[in-house]
Short mmCIF file of C-alpha atoms and ligand atoms in Angstrom, two decimals:
data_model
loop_
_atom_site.label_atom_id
_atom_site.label_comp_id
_atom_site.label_asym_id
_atom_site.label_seq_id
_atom_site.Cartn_x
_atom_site.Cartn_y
_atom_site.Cartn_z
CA UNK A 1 144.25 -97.86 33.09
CA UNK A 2 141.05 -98.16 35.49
CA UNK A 3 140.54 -99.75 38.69
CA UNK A 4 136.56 -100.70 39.13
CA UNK A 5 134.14 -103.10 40.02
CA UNK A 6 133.37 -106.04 38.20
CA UNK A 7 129.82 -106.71 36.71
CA UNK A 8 128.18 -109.76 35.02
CA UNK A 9 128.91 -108.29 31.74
CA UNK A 10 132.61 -108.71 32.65
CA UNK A 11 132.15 -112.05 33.00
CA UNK A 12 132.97 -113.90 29.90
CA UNK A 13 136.12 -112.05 29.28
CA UNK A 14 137.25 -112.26 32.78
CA UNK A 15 136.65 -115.92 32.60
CA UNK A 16 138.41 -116.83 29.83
CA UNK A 17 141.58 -114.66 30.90
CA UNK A 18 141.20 -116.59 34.21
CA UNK A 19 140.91 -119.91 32.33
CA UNK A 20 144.36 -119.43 30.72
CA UNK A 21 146.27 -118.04 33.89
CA UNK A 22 147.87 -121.92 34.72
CA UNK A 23 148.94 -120.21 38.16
CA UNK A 24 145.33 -120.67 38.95
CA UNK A 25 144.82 -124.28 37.82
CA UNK A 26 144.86 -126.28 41.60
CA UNK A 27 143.43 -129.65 40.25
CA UNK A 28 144.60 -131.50 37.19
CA UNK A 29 141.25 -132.16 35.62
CA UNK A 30 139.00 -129.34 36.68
CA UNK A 31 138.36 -125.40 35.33
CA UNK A 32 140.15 -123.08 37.81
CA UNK A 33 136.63 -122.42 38.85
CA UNK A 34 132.92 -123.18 38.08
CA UNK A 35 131.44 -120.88 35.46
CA UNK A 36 128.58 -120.63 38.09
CA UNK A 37 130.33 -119.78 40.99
CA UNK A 38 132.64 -117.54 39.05
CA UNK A 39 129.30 -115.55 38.01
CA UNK A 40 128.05 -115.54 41.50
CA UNK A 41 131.19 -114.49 42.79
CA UNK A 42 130.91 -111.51 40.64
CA UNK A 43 127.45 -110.70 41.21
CA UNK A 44 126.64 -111.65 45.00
CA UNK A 45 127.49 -107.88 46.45
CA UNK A 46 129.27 -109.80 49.15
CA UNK A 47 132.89 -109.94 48.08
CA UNK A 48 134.74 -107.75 46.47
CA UNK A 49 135.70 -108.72 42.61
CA UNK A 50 137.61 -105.79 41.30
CA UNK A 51 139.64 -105.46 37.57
CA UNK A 52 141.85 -103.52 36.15
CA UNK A 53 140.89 -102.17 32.48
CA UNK A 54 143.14 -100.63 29.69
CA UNK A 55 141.24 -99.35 26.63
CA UNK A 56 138.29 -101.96 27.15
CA UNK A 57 140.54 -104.98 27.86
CA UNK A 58 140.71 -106.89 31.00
CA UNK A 59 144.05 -106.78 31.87
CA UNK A 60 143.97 -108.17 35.95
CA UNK A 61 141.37 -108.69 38.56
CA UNK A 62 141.08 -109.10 41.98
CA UNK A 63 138.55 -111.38 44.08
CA UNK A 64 138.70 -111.61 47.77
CA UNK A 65 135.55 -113.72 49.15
CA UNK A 66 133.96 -113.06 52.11
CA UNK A 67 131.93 -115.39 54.53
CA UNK A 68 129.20 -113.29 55.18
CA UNK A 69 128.21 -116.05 58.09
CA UNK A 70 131.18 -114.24 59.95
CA UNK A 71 128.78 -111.08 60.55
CA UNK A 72 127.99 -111.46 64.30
CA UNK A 73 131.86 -112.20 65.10
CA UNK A 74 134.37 -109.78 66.50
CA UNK A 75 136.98 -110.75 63.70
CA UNK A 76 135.76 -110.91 60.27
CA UNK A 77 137.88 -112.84 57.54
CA UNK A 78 138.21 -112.06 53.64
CA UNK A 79 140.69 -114.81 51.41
CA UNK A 80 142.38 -113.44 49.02
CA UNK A 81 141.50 -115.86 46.33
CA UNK A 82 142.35 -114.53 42.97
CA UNK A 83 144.85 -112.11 42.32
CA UNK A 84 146.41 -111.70 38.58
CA UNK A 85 147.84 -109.20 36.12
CA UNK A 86 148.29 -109.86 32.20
CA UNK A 87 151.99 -111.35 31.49
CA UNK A 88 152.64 -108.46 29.46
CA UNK A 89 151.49 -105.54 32.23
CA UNK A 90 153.64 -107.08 35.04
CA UNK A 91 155.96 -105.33 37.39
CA UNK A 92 154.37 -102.02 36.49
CA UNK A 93 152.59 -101.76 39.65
CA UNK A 94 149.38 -102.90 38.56
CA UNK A 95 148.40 -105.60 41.09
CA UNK A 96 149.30 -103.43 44.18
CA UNK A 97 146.98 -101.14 42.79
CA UNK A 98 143.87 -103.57 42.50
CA UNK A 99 145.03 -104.38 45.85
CA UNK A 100 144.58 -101.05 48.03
CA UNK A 101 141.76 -100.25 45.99
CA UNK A 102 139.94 -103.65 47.25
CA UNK A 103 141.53 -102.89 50.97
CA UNK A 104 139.85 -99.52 51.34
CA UNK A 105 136.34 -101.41 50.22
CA UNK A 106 137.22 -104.14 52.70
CA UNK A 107 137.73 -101.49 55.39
CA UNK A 108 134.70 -100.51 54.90
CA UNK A 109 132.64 -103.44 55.04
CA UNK A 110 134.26 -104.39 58.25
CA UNK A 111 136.86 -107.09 57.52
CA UNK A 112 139.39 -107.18 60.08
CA UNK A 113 141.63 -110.07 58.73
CA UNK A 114 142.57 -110.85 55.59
CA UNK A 115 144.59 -114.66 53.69
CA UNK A 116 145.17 -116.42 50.91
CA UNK A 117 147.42 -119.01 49.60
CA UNK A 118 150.21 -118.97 47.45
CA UNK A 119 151.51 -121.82 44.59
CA UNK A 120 154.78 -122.58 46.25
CA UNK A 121 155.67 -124.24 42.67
CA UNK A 122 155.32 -121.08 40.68
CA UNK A 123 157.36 -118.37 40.58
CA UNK A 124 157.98 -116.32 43.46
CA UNK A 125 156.08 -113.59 42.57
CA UNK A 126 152.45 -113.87 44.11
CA UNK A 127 154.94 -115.14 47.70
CA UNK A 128 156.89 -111.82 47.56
CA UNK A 129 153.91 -109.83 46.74
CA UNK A 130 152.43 -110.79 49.71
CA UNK A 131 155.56 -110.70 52.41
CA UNK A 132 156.24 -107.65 50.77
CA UNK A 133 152.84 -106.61 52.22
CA UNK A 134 153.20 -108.07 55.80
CA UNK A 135 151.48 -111.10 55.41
CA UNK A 136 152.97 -114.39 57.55
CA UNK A 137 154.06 -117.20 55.92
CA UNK A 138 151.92 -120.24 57.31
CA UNK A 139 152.06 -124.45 56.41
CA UNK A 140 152.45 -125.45 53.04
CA UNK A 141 149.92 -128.08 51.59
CA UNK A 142 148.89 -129.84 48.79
CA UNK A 143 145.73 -129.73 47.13
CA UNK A 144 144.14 -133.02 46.36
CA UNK A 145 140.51 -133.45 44.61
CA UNK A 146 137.98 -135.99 43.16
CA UNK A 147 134.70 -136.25 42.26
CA UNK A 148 131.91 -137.83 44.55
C1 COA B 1 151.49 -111.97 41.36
C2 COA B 1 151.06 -110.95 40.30
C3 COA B 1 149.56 -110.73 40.43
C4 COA B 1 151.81 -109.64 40.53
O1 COA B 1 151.30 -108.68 39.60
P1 COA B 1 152.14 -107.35 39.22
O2 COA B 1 151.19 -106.36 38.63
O3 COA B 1 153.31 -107.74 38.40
O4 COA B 1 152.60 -106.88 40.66
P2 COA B 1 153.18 -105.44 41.04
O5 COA B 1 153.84 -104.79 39.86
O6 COA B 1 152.11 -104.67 41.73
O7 COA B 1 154.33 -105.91 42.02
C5 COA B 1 154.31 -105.66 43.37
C6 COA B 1 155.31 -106.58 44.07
O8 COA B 1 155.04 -107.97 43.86
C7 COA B 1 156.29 -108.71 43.88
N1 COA B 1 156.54 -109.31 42.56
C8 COA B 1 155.73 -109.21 41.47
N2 COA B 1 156.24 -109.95 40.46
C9 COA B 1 157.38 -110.51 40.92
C10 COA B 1 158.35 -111.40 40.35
N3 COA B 1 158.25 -111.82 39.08
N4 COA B 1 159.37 -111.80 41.13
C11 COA B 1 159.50 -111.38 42.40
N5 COA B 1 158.61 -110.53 43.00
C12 COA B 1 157.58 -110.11 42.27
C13 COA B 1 157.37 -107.70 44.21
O9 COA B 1 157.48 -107.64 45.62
C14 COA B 1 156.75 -106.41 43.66
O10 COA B 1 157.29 -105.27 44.22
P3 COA B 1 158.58 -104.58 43.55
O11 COA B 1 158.28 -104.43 42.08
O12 COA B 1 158.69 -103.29 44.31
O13 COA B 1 159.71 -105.55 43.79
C15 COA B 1 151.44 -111.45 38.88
O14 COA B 1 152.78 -111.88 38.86
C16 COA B 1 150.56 -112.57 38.37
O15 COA B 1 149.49 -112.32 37.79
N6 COA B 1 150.98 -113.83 38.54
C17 COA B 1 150.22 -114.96 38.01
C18 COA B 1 148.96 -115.21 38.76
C19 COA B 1 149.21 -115.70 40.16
O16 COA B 1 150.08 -116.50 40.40
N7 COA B 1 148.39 -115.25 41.07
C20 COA B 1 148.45 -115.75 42.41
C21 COA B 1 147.50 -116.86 42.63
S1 COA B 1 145.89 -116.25 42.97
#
């Protein structure tokens, strides 16, 4: 298994494994994300979009975005906003390693803070992963969308 960066060639298959990951799903009636913003995520050189690989198969990825508009301040803030390992590689270790792999490049591109959010309806897992790790445990909400 290989931890490395994600390119646009990656995209197709990493969107369609994202598209079936329901943990992902926040709205009822949209994609878990645009197909464009999906591809710029991957290709902006701003955050940090890494996957795991086992013989040429996608089997996780990692995305944590960055708002580049933080430059000039003292603190600077990366979400965690996709995290996810293939059902059948789970509990093997997998996800903690996409996750210090994308730490040490967030190190080094300054972040000082990192966050995400968790699906307190899902299983526990992505919650413990993340205490386990030393993050806080902050409000809960609920996501609500529509179009405009
Ligand atoms: C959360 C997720 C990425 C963890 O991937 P993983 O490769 O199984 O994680 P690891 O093997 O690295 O596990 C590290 C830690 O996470 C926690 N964890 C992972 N799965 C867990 C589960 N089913 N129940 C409880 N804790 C769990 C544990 O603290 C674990 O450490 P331990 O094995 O020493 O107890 C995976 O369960 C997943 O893809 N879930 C669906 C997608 C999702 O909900 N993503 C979050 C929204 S972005």
């Amino acid at each position: 298994m290989i931890i490395r960066a994600a390119t646009e060639d990656d995209f197709e298959q990493l969107f369609s494994f994202g598209s079936m990951i329901v943990e992902f799903r926040v709205s009822a009636d949209e994609s878990f994300m645009d197909r464009d913003e999906f591809l710029l995520r991957i290709t902006n050189n701003e955050d940090v979009f890494l996957l795991a690989e086992l013989d040429s198969r996608i089997i996780g990825f990692i995305l944590f975005g960055i708002n580049d508009k933080d430059r000039l301040l003292k603190n600077k803030y990366a979400c965690l906003v996709y995290l996810v390992v293939d059902a059948d590689y789970r509990r093997k270790g997998i996800a903690g390693k996409l996750y210090d792999t994308a730490l040490g490049l967030l190190h080094k591109k300054g972040i000082t803070h990192i966050y995400s959010w968790a699906n307190v309806e899902c299983d526990n897992s992505m919650i413990r992963f993340l205490t386990k790790r030393k993050f806080a445990k902050g409000h809960q909400y609920m996501w609500m969308d529509r179009k405009i």
